[in-house]
mmCIF file of C-alpha atoms in Angstrom:
data_model
loop_
_atom_site.group_PDB
_atom_site.id
_atom_site.type_symbol
_atom_site.label_atom_id
_atom_site.label_comp_id
_atom_site.label_asym_id
_atom_site.label_seq_id
_atom_site.Cartn_x
_atom_site.Cartn_y
_atom_site.Cartn_z
ATOM 1 C CA LEU A 1 -63.077 40.475 -47.225
ATOM 2 C CA HIS A 2 -66.759 39.484 -46.920
ATOM 3 C CA LEU A 3 -67.868 36.580 -49.116
ATOM 4 C CA GLY A 4 -71.459 36.395 -47.876
ATOM 5 C CA TYR A 5 -73.315 33.207 -47.065
ATOM 6 C CA ASP A 6 -72.472 29.528 -47.478
ATOM 7 C CA GLU A 7 -76.091 28.366 -47.153
ATOM 8 C CA ARG A 8 -76.342 25.027 -48.909
ATOM 9 C CA ASN A 9 -79.966 23.928 -48.483
ATOM 10 C CA GLU A 10 -81.119 27.356 -49.640
ATOM 11 C CA SER A 11 -79.098 27.033 -52.855
ATOM 12 C CA LEU A 12 -80.416 23.629 -53.876
ATOM 13 C CA SER A 13 -83.528 25.011 -55.619
ATOM 14 C CA CYS A 14 -81.366 27.334 -57.725
ATOM 15 C CA MET A 15 -79.058 24.461 -58.635
ATOM 16 C CA LYS A 16 -82.018 22.282 -59.612
ATOM 17 C CA GLU A 17 -83.483 25.042 -61.754
ATOM 18 C CA GLY A 18 -80.136 25.527 -63.488
ATOM 19 C CA ARG A 19 -79.774 21.731 -63.943
ATOM 20 C CA ILE A 20 -76.510 21.822 -62.031
ATOM 21 C CA GLU A 21 -75.272 18.974 -59.843
ATOM 22 C CA PRO A 22 -73.969 20.766 -56.736
ATOM 23 C CA ASN A 23 -70.513 20.088 -55.349
ATOM 24 C CA PHE A 24 -70.246 22.677 -52.601
ATOM 25 C CA ASP A 25 -66.968 21.416 -51.154
ATOM 26 C CA LYS A 26 -65.280 21.630 -54.541
ATOM 27 C CA PHE A 27 -66.657 25.148 -55.045
ATOM 28 C CA GLU A 28 -65.426 26.297 -51.622
ATOM 29 C CA SER A 29 -62.016 24.722 -52.285
ATOM 30 C CA LYS A 30 -61.726 26.699 -55.506
ATOM 31 C CA ILE A 31 -62.524 29.918 -53.641
ATOM 32 C CA SER A 32 -59.859 29.056 -51.065
ATOM 33 C CA LYS A 33 -57.289 28.562 -53.817
ATOM 34 C CA LEU A 34 -58.183 31.899 -55.402
ATOM 35 C CA LEU A 35 -57.822 33.609 -52.033
ATOM 36 C CA GLU A 36 -54.476 31.895 -51.504
ATOM 37 C CA TYR A 37 -53.348 33.055 -54.947
ATOM 38 C CA ASP A 38 -54.209 36.639 -53.988
ATOM 39 C CA GLU A 39 -52.423 36.150 -50.649
ATOM 40 C CA ILE A 40 -55.607 36.664 -48.609
ATOM 41 C CA PRO A 41 -55.400 34.456 -45.489
ATOM 42 C CA PRO A 42 -58.537 32.597 -44.281
ATOM 43 C CA ASP A 43 -58.586 34.583 -41.031
ATOM 44 C CA LYS A 44 -59.205 37.760 -43.040
ATOM 45 C CA VAL A 45 -62.332 36.410 -44.751
ATOM 46 C CA LEU A 46 -65.877 36.745 -43.320
ATOM 47 C CA ARG A 47 -68.801 34.416 -43.971
ATOM 48 C CA TRP A 48 -72.359 34.770 -42.677
ATOM 49 C CA GLU A 49 -73.720 32.340 -40.156
ATOM 50 C CA ASN A 50 -76.135 30.031 -41.959
ATOM 51 C CA GLU A 51 -79.632 28.891 -41.093
ATOM 52 C CA GLU A 52 -78.365 25.321 -40.923
ATOM 53 C CA GLN A 53 -76.203 26.237 -37.913
ATOM 54 C CA VAL A 54 -73.290 24.347 -39.476
ATOM 55 C CA VAL A 55 -69.729 25.543 -40.025
ATOM 56 C CA TYR A 56 -68.561 23.464 -42.980
ATOM 57 C CA LYS A 57 -64.968 22.197 -42.940
ATOM 58 C CA LYS A 58 -64.429 23.248 -46.556
ATOM 59 C CA ARG A 59 -65.795 26.762 -46.027
ATOM 60 C CA ALA A 60 -63.521 29.461 -47.453
ATOM 61 C CA GLY A 61 -62.933 31.895 -44.614
ATOM 62 C CA THR A 62 -62.672 31.247 -40.889
ATOM 63 C CA ILE A 63 -64.447 34.358 -39.547
ATOM 64 C CA THR A 64 -68.199 34.070 -38.917
ATOM 65 C CA HIS A 65 -70.494 37.092 -39.245
ATOM 66 C CA TYR A 66 -73.543 36.653 -37.003
ATOM 67 C CA ARG A 67 -76.431 38.679 -38.432
ATOM 68 C CA LYS A 68 -79.487 37.009 -36.900
ATOM 69 C CA GLY A 69 -78.402 34.977 -33.906
ATOM 70 C CA MET A 70 -75.741 35.048 -31.220
ATOM 71 C CA PRO A 71 -72.571 32.961 -30.983
ATOM 72 C CA LYS A 72 -73.003 29.799 -28.960
ATOM 73 C CA ALA A 73 -71.125 29.432 -25.692
ATOM 74 C CA THR A 74 -69.182 26.527 -27.190
ATOM 75 C CA ALA A 75 -67.918 28.858 -29.930
ATOM 76 C CA SER A 76 -66.978 31.708 -27.602
ATOM 77 C CA ASN A 77 -63.293 31.347 -28.444
ATOM 78 C CA ASP A 78 -63.863 31.642 -32.193
ATOM 79 C CA ASP A 79 -63.292 34.950 -33.956
ATOM 80 C CA PHE A 80 -66.466 36.581 -35.250
ATOM 81 C CA PHE A 81 -68.232 39.782 -36.243
ATOM 82 C CA ILE A 82 -71.829 40.507 -35.279
ATOM 83 C CA SER A 83 -74.679 42.727 -36.486
ATOM 84 C CA THR A 84 -77.738 41.120 -34.867
ATOM 85 C CA GLY A 85 -80.457 43.716 -34.276
ATOM 86 C CA LEU A 86 -78.565 46.495 -36.045
ATOM 87 C CA HIS A 87 -79.861 46.100 -39.619
ATOM 88 C CA LEU A 88 -80.628 49.709 -40.494
ATOM 89 C CA ASN A 89 -83.154 48.713 -43.179
ATOM 90 C CA ASN A 90 -85.116 46.276 -41.048
ATOM 91 C CA PRO A 91 -88.830 47.284 -41.122
ATOM 92 C CA SER A 92 -89.076 46.491 -37.417
ATOM 93 C CA SER A 93 -86.427 49.154 -36.724
ATOM 94 C CA THR A 94 -88.596 51.993 -38.070
ATOM 95 C CA PHE A 95 -89.463 53.302 -34.607
ATOM 96 C CA VAL A 96 -86.194 52.383 -32.882
ATOM 97 C CA THR A 97 -84.517 55.242 -31.006
ATOM 98 C CA ALA A 98 -80.841 56.062 -30.554
ATOM 99 C CA TRP A 99 -81.064 54.756 -26.993
ATOM 100 C CA ASP A 100 -82.387 51.396 -28.250
ATOM 101 C CA LEU A 101 -79.431 51.110 -30.626
ATOM 102 C CA TYR A 102 -76.961 51.988 -27.870
ATOM 103 C CA GLN A 103 -78.371 49.254 -25.645
ATOM 104 C CA GLN A 104 -78.205 46.696 -28.456
ATOM 105 C CA VAL A 105 -74.568 47.553 -29.186
ATOM 106 C CA GLN A 106 -73.712 47.183 -25.505
ATOM 107 C CA LYS A 107 -75.342 43.752 -25.554
ATOM 108 C CA LEU A 108 -73.397 42.707 -28.650
ATOM 109 C CA ILE A 109 -69.974 43.808 -27.414
ATOM 110 C CA SER A 110 -70.497 41.805 -24.223
ATOM 111 C CA HIS A 111 -69.863 38.731 -26.439
ATOM 112 C CA LYS A 112 -66.404 40.169 -27.277
ATOM 113 C CA PRO A 113 -66.595 40.153 -31.106
ATOM 114 C CA LEU A 114 -63.793 41.315 -33.386
ATOM 115 C CA GLY A 115 -66.178 44.010 -34.568
ATOM 116 C CA VAL A 116 -69.783 45.183 -34.745
ATOM 117 C CA LEU A 117 -71.414 45.773 -38.144
ATOM 118 C CA ALA A 118 -74.530 47.726 -39.147
ATOM 119 C CA PRO A 119 -75.731 46.342 -42.513
ATOM 120 C CA MET A 120 -77.527 48.458 -45.113
ATOM 121 C CA VAL A 121 -79.550 47.474 -48.171
ATOM 122 C CA THR A 122 -80.182 50.814 -49.838
ATOM 123 C CA PHE A 123 -77.563 53.500 -50.402
ATOM 124 C CA GLU A 124 -79.516 56.206 -52.245
ATOM 125 C CA ASP A 125 -79.149 59.621 -50.619
ATOM 126 C CA LYS A 126 -82.892 60.147 -50.185
ATOM 127 C CA ASN A 127 -83.296 56.766 -48.507
ATOM 128 C CA LEU A 128 -80.349 57.368 -46.193
ATOM 129 C CA LYS A 129 -81.915 60.672 -45.199
ATOM 130 C CA ASN A 130 -85.370 59.190 -44.602
ATOM 131 C CA LEU A 131 -83.846 56.375 -42.550
ATOM 132 C CA ASN A 132 -81.855 58.920 -40.519
ATOM 133 C CA VAL A 133 -78.744 56.803 -40.943
ATOM 134 C CA ARG A 134 -76.303 59.431 -39.664
ATOM 135 C CA GLN A 135 -77.954 59.668 -36.268
ATOM 136 C CA ARG A 136 -78.287 55.906 -36.033
ATOM 137 C CA LEU A 137 -74.619 55.405 -36.792
ATOM 138 C CA LEU A 138 -73.784 58.023 -34.166
ATOM 139 C CA ALA A 139 -75.718 56.024 -31.570
ATOM 140 C CA ILE A 140 -73.841 52.880 -32.584
ATOM 141 C CA ALA A 141 -70.489 54.680 -32.382
ATOM 142 C CA ILE A 142 -71.292 55.893 -28.848
ATOM 143 C CA GLY A 143 -72.199 52.338 -27.885
ATOM 144 C CA LEU A 144 -68.815 51.107 -29.082
ATOM 145 C CA SER A 145 -66.815 53.742 -27.221
ATOM 146 C CA ASN A 146 -68.803 54.467 -24.039
ATOM 147 C CA ASP A 147 -69.793 51.649 -21.705
ATOM 148 C CA GLY A 148 -72.506 51.711 -19.065
ATOM 149 C CA LEU A 149 -74.122 55.090 -19.763
ATOM 150 C CA SER A 150 -77.457 55.857 -18.158
ATOM 151 C CA GLU A 151 -80.260 56.875 -20.515
ATOM 152 C CA LEU A 152 -79.958 60.487 -19.311
ATOM 153 C CA ASP A 153 -76.181 60.597 -19.800
ATOM 154 C CA PHE A 154 -76.474 58.952 -23.200
ATOM 155 C CA LYS A 155 -79.105 61.405 -24.384
ATOM 156 C CA GLN A 156 -76.952 64.355 -23.294
ATOM 157 C CA LEU A 157 -73.869 62.981 -25.070
ATOM 158 C CA PHE A 158 -75.858 62.120 -28.186
ATOM 159 C CA THR A 159 -77.422 65.602 -28.341
ATOM 160 C CA ASP A 160 -74.034 67.302 -27.890
ATOM 161 C CA LEU A 161 -72.316 65.240 -30.579
ATOM 162 C CA CYS A 162 -75.249 65.478 -32.962
ATOM 163 C CA GLY A 163 -75.318 69.270 -32.645
ATOM 164 C CA SER A 164 -71.566 69.664 -33.024
ATOM 165 C CA ALA A 165 -71.757 67.724 -36.302
ATOM 166 C CA HIS A 166 -74.329 70.253 -37.586
ATOM 167 C CA ASN A 167 -76.849 67.455 -37.936
ATOM 168 C CA LYS A 168 -80.408 68.679 -38.453
ATOM 169 C CA ASP A 169 -83.365 67.347 -36.491
ATOM 170 C CA CYS A 170 -81.329 66.064 -33.537
ATOM 171 C CA GLU A 171 -84.595 65.968 -31.591
ATOM 172 C CA LEU A 172 -85.551 62.915 -33.654
ATOM 173 C CA PHE A 173 -83.130 61.041 -31.402
ATOM 174 C CA GLY A 174 -82.294 58.434 -34.032
ATOM 175 C CA ARG A 175 -85.860 57.864 -35.254
ATOM 176 C CA VAL A 176 -86.462 57.792 -38.997
ATOM 177 C CA ARG A 177 -87.422 61.111 -40.608
ATOM 178 C CA ASP A 178 -90.138 59.687 -42.833
ATOM 179 C CA GLY A 179 -91.422 56.296 -41.704
ATOM 180 C CA GLU A 180 -93.690 55.785 -44.718
ATOM 181 C CA ALA A 181 -90.971 56.660 -47.219
ATOM 182 C CA ALA A 182 -88.497 54.473 -45.370
ATOM 183 C CA ALA A 183 -90.928 51.533 -45.404
ATOM 184 C CA THR A 184 -91.512 52.048 -49.133
ATOM 185 C CA ALA A 185 -87.774 52.016 -49.790
ATOM 186 C CA ILE A 186 -87.375 48.784 -47.844
ATOM 187 C CA ARG A 187 -90.313 47.189 -49.668
ATOM 188 C CA GLU A 188 -88.862 48.158 -53.054
ATOM 189 C CA GLU A 189 -85.543 46.575 -52.121
ATOM 190 C CA LEU A 190 -87.248 43.346 -51.061
ATOM 191 C CA GLU A 191 -89.365 43.249 -54.231
ATOM 192 C CA TYR A 192 -86.263 43.723 -56.352
ATOM 193 C CA LYS A 193 -84.560 40.812 -54.617
ATOM 194 C CA LYS A 194 -87.646 38.650 -55.098
ATOM 195 C CA GLU A 195 -87.731 39.427 -58.821
ATOM 196 C CA ASN A 196 -84.032 38.588 -59.112
ATOM 197 C CA THR A 197 -84.779 34.884 -59.345
ATOM 198 C CA CYS A 198 -82.479 31.922 -59.788
ATOM 199 C CA ARG A 199 -83.281 31.877 -63.488
ATOM 200 C CA THR A 200 -81.949 35.413 -63.861
ATOM 201 C CA ARG A 201 -78.689 34.497 -62.153
ATOM 202 C CA LEU A 202 -78.153 31.148 -63.890
ATOM 203 C CA GLN A 203 -78.251 32.090 -67.566
ATOM 204 C CA ASN A 204 -76.172 29.826 -69.809
ATOM 205 C CA LYS A 205 -74.727 31.192 -73.054
ATOM 206 C CA THR A 206 -74.260 28.854 -76.000
ATOM 207 C CA ILE A 207 -70.900 29.457 -77.695
ATOM 208 C CA VAL A 208 -69.925 27.885 -81.030
ATOM 209 C CA ARG A 209 -66.171 27.871 -81.552
ATOM 210 C CA PRO A 210 -65.353 28.441 -85.262
ATOM 211 C CA ARG A 211 -62.267 27.176 -87.031
ATOM 212 C CA GLU A 212 -61.490 30.700 -88.178
ATOM 213 C CA GLY A 213 -62.892 34.181 -87.673
ATOM 214 C CA ILE A 214 -64.067 35.883 -84.481
ATOM 215 C CA LEU A 215 -67.117 35.551 -82.281
ATOM 216 C CA VAL A 216 -69.526 38.433 -81.824
ATOM 217 C CA GLU A 217 -72.589 38.428 -79.615
ATOM 218 C CA ASN A 218 -75.799 37.632 -81.473
ATOM 219 C CA GLY A 219 -78.652 38.596 -79.175
ATOM 220 C CA THR A 220 -78.452 37.762 -75.474
ATOM 221 C CA ASP A 221 -77.808 34.022 -75.454
ATOM 222 C CA THR A 222 -75.892 33.088 -78.627
ATOM 223 C CA TYR A 223 -72.816 34.086 -80.603
ATOM 224 C CA LYS A 224 -72.156 34.074 -84.356
ATOM 225 C CA MET A 225 -68.960 33.902 -86.371
ATOM 226 C CA VAL A 226 -67.711 36.781 -88.492
ATOM 227 C CA SER A 227 -64.914 35.895 -90.887
#
């Protein structure tokens, strides 16, 4: 189970805008109790590394997902997942080849993670096609199952597997099919996230509890009583 980030400093502006006094430890403790109720152990719950480089004692979930950095040597015995450099929607990955991805995966598995992840932002068919996700995932899969390949050996294996899967345009070698369209898709995703402000997420509904009757929604933020 992936619960996302536990970034605290980043959340303070949202809390201030929503006029909420933050109690992060209490919030995390509540999540832990809910997980316990559903019989989900902490060692089956992933949380992103945070920019603060702090693993909070009250954090719900003991597995760290590194998505930007690398695990520190002092934390080498901790269980973790990693996806650093494998974000398939990253604008800087537009011209990355299958060989580049293979090398990155080999670098990541040298840290001995529980698993390697390749995050996505967009899941529309046209965007997946423009981003050439199938070929990129193939390169990642080869990196997880074949150590120490030379570039020539990798290219031969990639071409063979790509062709046997009836994948078109294998000569792209993991590059995106339409760089401009892919960049547009990424930009649209980022703009959507930017527009999805704290105010949108922290709407408070005013509810009046009547002595008798039922409540029905009256507009977007209030309720009225119907006897």
